[in-house]
PDB file of N, CA and C and ligand atoms in Angstrom:
ATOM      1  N   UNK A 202       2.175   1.705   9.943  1.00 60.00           N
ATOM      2  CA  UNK A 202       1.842   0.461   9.249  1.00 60.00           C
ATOM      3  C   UNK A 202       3.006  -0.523   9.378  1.00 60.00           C
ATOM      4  N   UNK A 203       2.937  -1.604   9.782  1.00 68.00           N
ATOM      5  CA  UNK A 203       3.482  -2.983   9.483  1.00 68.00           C
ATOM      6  C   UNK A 203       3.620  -3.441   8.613  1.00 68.00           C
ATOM      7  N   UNK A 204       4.844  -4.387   8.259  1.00 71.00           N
ATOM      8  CA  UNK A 204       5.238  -5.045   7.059  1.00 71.00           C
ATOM      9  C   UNK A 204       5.129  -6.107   7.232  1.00 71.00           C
ATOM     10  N   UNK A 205       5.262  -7.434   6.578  1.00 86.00           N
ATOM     11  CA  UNK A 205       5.347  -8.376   7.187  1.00 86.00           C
ATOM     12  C   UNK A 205       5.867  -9.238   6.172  1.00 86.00           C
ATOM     13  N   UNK A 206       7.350  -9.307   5.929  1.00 91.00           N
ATOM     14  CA  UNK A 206       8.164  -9.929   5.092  1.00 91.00           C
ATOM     15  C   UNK A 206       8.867 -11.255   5.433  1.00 91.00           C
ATOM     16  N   UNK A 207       8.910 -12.375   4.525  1.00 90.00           N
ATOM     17  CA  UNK A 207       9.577 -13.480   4.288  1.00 90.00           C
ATOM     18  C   UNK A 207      10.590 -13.353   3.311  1.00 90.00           C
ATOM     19  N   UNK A 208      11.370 -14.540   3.699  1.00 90.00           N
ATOM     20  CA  UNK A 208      12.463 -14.566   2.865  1.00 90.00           C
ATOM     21  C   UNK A 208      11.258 -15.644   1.765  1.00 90.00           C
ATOM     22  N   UNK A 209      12.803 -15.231   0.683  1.00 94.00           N
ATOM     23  CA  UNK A 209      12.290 -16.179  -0.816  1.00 94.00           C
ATOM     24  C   UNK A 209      13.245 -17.269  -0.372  1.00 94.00           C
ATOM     25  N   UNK A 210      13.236 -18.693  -0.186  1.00 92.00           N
ATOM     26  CA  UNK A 210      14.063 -19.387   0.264  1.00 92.00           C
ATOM     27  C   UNK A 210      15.034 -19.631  -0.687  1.00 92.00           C
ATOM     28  N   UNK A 211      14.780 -19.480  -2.253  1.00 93.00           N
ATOM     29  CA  UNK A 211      15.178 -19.910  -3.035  1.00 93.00           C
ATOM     30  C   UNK A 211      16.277 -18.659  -3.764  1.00 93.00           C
ATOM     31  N   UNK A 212      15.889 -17.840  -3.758  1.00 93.00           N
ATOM     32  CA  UNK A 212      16.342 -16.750  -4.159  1.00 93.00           C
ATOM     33  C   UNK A 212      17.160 -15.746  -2.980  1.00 93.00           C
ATOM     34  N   UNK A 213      16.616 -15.721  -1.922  1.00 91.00           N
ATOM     35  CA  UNK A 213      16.788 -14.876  -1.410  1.00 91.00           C
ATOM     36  C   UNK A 213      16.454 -13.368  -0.986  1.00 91.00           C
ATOM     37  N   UNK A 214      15.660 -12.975  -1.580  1.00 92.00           N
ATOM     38  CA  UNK A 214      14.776 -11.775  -1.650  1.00 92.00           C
ATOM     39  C   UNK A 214      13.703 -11.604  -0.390  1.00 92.00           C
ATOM     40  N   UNK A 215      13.305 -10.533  -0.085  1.00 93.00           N
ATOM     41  CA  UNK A 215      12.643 -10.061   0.987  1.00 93.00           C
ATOM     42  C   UNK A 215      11.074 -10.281   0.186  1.00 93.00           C
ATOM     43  N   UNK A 216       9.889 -10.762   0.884  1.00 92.00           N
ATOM     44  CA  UNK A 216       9.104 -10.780  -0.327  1.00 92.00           C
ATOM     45  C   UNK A 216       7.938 -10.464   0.990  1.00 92.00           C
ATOM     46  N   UNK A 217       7.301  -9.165   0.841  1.00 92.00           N
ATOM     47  CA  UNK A 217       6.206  -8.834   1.669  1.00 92.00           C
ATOM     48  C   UNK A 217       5.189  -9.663   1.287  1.00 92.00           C
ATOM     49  N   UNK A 218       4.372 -10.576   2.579  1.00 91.00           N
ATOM     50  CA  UNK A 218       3.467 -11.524   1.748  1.00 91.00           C
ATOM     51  C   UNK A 218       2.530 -10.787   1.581  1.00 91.00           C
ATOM     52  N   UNK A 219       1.931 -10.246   1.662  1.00 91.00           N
ATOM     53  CA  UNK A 219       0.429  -9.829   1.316  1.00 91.00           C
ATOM     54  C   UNK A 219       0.244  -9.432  -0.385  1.00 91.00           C
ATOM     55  N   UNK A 220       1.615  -9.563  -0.790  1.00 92.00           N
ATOM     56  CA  UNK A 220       2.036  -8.720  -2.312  1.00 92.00           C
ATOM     57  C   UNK A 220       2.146 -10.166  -3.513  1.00 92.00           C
ATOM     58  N   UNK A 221       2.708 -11.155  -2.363  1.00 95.00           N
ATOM     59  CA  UNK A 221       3.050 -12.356  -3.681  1.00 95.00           C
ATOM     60  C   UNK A 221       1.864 -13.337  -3.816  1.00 95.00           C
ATOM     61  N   UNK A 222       1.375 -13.622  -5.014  1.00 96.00           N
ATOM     62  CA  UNK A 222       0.943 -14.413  -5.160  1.00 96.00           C
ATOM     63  C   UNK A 222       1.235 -16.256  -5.225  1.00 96.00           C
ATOM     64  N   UNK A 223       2.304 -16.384  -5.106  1.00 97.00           N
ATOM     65  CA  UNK A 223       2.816 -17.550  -5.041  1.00 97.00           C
ATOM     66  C   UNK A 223       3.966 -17.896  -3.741  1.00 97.00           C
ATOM     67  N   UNK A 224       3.240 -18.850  -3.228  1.00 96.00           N
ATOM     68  CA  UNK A 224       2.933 -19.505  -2.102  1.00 96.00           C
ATOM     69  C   UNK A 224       2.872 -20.771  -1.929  1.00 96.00           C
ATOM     70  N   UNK A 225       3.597 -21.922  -0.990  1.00 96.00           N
ATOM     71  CA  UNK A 225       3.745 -23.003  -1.024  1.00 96.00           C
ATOM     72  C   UNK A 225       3.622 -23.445   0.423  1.00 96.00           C
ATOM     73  N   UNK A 226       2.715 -24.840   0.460  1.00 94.00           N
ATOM     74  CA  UNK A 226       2.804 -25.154   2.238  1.00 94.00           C
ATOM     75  C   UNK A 226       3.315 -26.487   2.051  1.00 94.00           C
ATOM     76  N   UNK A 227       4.320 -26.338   3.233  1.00 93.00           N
ATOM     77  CA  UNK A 227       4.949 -27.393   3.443  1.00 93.00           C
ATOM     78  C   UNK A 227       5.429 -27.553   5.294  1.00 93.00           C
ATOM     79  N   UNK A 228       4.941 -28.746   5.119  1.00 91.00           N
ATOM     80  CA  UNK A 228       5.013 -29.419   7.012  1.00 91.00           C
ATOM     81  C   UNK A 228       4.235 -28.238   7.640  1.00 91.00           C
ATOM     82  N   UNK A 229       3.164 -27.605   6.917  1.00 93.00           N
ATOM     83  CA  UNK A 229       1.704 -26.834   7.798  1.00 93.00           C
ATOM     84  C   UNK A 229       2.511 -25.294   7.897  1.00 93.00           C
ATOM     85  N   UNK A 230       3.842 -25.165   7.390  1.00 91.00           N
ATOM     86  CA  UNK A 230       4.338 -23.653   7.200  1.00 91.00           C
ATOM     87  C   UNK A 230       3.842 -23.230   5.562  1.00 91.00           C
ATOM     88  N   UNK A 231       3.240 -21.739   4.988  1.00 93.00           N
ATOM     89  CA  UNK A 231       3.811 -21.381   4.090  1.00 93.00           C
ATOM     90  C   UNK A 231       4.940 -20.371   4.204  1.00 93.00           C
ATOM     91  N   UNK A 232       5.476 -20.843   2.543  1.00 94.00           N
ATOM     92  CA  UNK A 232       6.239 -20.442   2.517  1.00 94.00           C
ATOM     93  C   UNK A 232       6.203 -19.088   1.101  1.00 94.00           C
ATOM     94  N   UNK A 233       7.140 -18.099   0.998  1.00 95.00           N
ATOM     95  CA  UNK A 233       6.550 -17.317   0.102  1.00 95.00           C
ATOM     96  C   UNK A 233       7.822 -16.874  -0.933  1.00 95.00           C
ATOM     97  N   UNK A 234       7.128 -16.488  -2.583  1.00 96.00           N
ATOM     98  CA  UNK A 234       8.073 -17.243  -3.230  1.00 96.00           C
ATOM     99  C   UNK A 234       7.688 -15.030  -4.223  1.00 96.00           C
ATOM    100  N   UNK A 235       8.729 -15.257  -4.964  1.00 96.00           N
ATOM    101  CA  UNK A 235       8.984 -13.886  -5.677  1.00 96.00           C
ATOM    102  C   UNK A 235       8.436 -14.070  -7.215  1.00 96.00           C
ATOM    103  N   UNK A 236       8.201 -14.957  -7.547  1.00 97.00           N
ATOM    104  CA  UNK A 236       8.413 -15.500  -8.782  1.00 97.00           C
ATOM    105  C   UNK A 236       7.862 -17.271  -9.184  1.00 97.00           C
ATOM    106  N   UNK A 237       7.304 -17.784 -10.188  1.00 97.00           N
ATOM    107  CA  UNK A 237       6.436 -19.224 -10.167  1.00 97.00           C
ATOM    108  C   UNK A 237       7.856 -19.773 -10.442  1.00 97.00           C
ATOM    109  N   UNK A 238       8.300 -19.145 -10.822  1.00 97.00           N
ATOM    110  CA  UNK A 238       9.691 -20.181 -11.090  1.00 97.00           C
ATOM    111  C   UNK A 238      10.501 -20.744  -9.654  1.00 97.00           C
ATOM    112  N   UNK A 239      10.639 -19.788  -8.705  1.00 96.00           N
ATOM    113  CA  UNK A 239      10.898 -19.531  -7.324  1.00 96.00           C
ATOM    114  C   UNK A 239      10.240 -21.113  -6.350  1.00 96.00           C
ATOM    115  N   UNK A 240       8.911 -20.681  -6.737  1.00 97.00           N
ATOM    116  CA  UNK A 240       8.210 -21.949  -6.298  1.00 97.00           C
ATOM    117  C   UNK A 240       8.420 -23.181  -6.737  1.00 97.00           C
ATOM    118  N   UNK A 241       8.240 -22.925  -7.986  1.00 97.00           N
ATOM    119  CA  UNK A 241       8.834 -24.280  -8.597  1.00 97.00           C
ATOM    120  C   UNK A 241       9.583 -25.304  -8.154  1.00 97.00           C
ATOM    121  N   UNK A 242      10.958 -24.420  -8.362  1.00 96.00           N
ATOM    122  CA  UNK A 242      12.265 -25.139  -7.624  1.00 96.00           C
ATOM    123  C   UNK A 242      11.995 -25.308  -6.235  1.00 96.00           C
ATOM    124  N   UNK A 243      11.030 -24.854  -4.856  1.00 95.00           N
ATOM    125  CA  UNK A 243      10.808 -25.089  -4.329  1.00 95.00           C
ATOM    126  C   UNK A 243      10.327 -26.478  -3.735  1.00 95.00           C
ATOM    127  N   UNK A 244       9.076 -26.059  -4.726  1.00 96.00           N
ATOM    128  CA  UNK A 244       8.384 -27.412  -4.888  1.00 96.00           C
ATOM    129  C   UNK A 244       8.993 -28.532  -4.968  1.00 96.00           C
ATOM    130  N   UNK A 245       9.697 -28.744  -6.060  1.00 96.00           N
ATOM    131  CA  UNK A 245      10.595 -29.773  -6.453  1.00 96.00           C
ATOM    132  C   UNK A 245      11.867 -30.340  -5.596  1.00 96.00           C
ATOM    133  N   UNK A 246      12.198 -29.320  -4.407  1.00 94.00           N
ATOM    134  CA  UNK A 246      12.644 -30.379  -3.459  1.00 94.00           C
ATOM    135  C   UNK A 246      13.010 -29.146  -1.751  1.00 94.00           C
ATOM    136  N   UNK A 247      12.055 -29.486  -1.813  1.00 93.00           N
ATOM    137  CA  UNK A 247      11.545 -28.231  -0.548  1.00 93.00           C
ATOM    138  C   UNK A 247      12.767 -28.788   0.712  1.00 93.00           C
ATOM    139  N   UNK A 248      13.224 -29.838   0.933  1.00 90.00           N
ATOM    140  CA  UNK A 248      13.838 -30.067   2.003  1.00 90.00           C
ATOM    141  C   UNK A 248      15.474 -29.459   1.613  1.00 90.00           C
ATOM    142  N   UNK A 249      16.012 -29.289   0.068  1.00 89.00           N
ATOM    143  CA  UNK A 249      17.097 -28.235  -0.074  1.00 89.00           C
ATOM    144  C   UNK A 249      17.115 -27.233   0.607  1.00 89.00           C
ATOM    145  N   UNK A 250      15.672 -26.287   0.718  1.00 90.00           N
ATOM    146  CA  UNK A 250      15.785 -25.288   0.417  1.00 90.00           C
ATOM    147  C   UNK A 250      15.515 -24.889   2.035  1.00 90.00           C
ATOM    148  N   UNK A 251      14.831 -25.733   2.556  1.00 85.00           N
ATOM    149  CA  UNK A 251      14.668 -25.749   4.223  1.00 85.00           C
ATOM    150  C   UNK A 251      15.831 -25.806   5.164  1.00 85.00           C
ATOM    151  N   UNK A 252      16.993 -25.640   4.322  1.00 78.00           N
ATOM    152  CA  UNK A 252      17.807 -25.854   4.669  1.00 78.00           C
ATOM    153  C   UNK A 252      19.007 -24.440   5.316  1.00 78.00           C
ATOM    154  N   UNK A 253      17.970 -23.292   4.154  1.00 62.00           N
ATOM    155  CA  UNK A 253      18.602 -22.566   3.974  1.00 62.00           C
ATOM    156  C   UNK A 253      19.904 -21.927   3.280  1.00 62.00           C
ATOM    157  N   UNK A 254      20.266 -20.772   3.473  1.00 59.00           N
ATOM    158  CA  UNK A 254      21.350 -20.653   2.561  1.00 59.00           C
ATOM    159  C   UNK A 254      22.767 -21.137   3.235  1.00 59.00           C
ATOM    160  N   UNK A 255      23.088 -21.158   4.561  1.00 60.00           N
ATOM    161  CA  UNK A 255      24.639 -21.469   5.148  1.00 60.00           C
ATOM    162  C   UNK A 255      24.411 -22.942   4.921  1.00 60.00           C
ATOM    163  N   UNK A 256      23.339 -24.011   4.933  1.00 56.00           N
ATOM    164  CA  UNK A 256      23.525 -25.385   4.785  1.00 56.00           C
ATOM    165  C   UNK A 256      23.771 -25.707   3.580  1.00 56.00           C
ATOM    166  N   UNK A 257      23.573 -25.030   2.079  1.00 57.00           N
ATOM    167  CA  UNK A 257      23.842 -25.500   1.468  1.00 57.00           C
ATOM    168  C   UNK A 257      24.919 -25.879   0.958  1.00 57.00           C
ATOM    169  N   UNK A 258      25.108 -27.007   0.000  1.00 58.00           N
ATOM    170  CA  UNK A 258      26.493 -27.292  -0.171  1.00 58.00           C
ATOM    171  C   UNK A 258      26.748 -26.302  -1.893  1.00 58.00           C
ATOM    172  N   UNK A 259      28.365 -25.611  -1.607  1.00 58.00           N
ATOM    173  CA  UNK A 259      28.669 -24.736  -2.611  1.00 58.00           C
ATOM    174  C   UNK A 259      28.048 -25.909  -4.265  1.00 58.00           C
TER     175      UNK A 259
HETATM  176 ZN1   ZN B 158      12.663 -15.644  -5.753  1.00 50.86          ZN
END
């Protein structure tokens, strides 16, 4: 069997999608979240977080 895991962009966590219910599309990607709170902050400014973790500023 296959896994098929995303990162939490926000958090960082491994998050097998078939398991999370919360989920966000942005520029025709989803993206997959651990937690509504996860999304949230997502939501609220998705181009931070697209950024990843080495772009961000400390
Ligand atoms: Zn998370």
């Amino acid at each position: 069997m296959t896994y098929q895991k995303e990162m939490d962009r926000v958090c960082g966590m491994w998050i097998e999608k078939s398991t999370t219910p919360f989920t966000s599309q942005y520029h025709g990607e989803t993206y997959y979240f651990c937690a509504k709170e996860c999304k949230e902050q997502f939501d609220q400014n998705p181009e931070y977080y697209m950024k990843g973790f080495e772009g961000r500023k400390p």
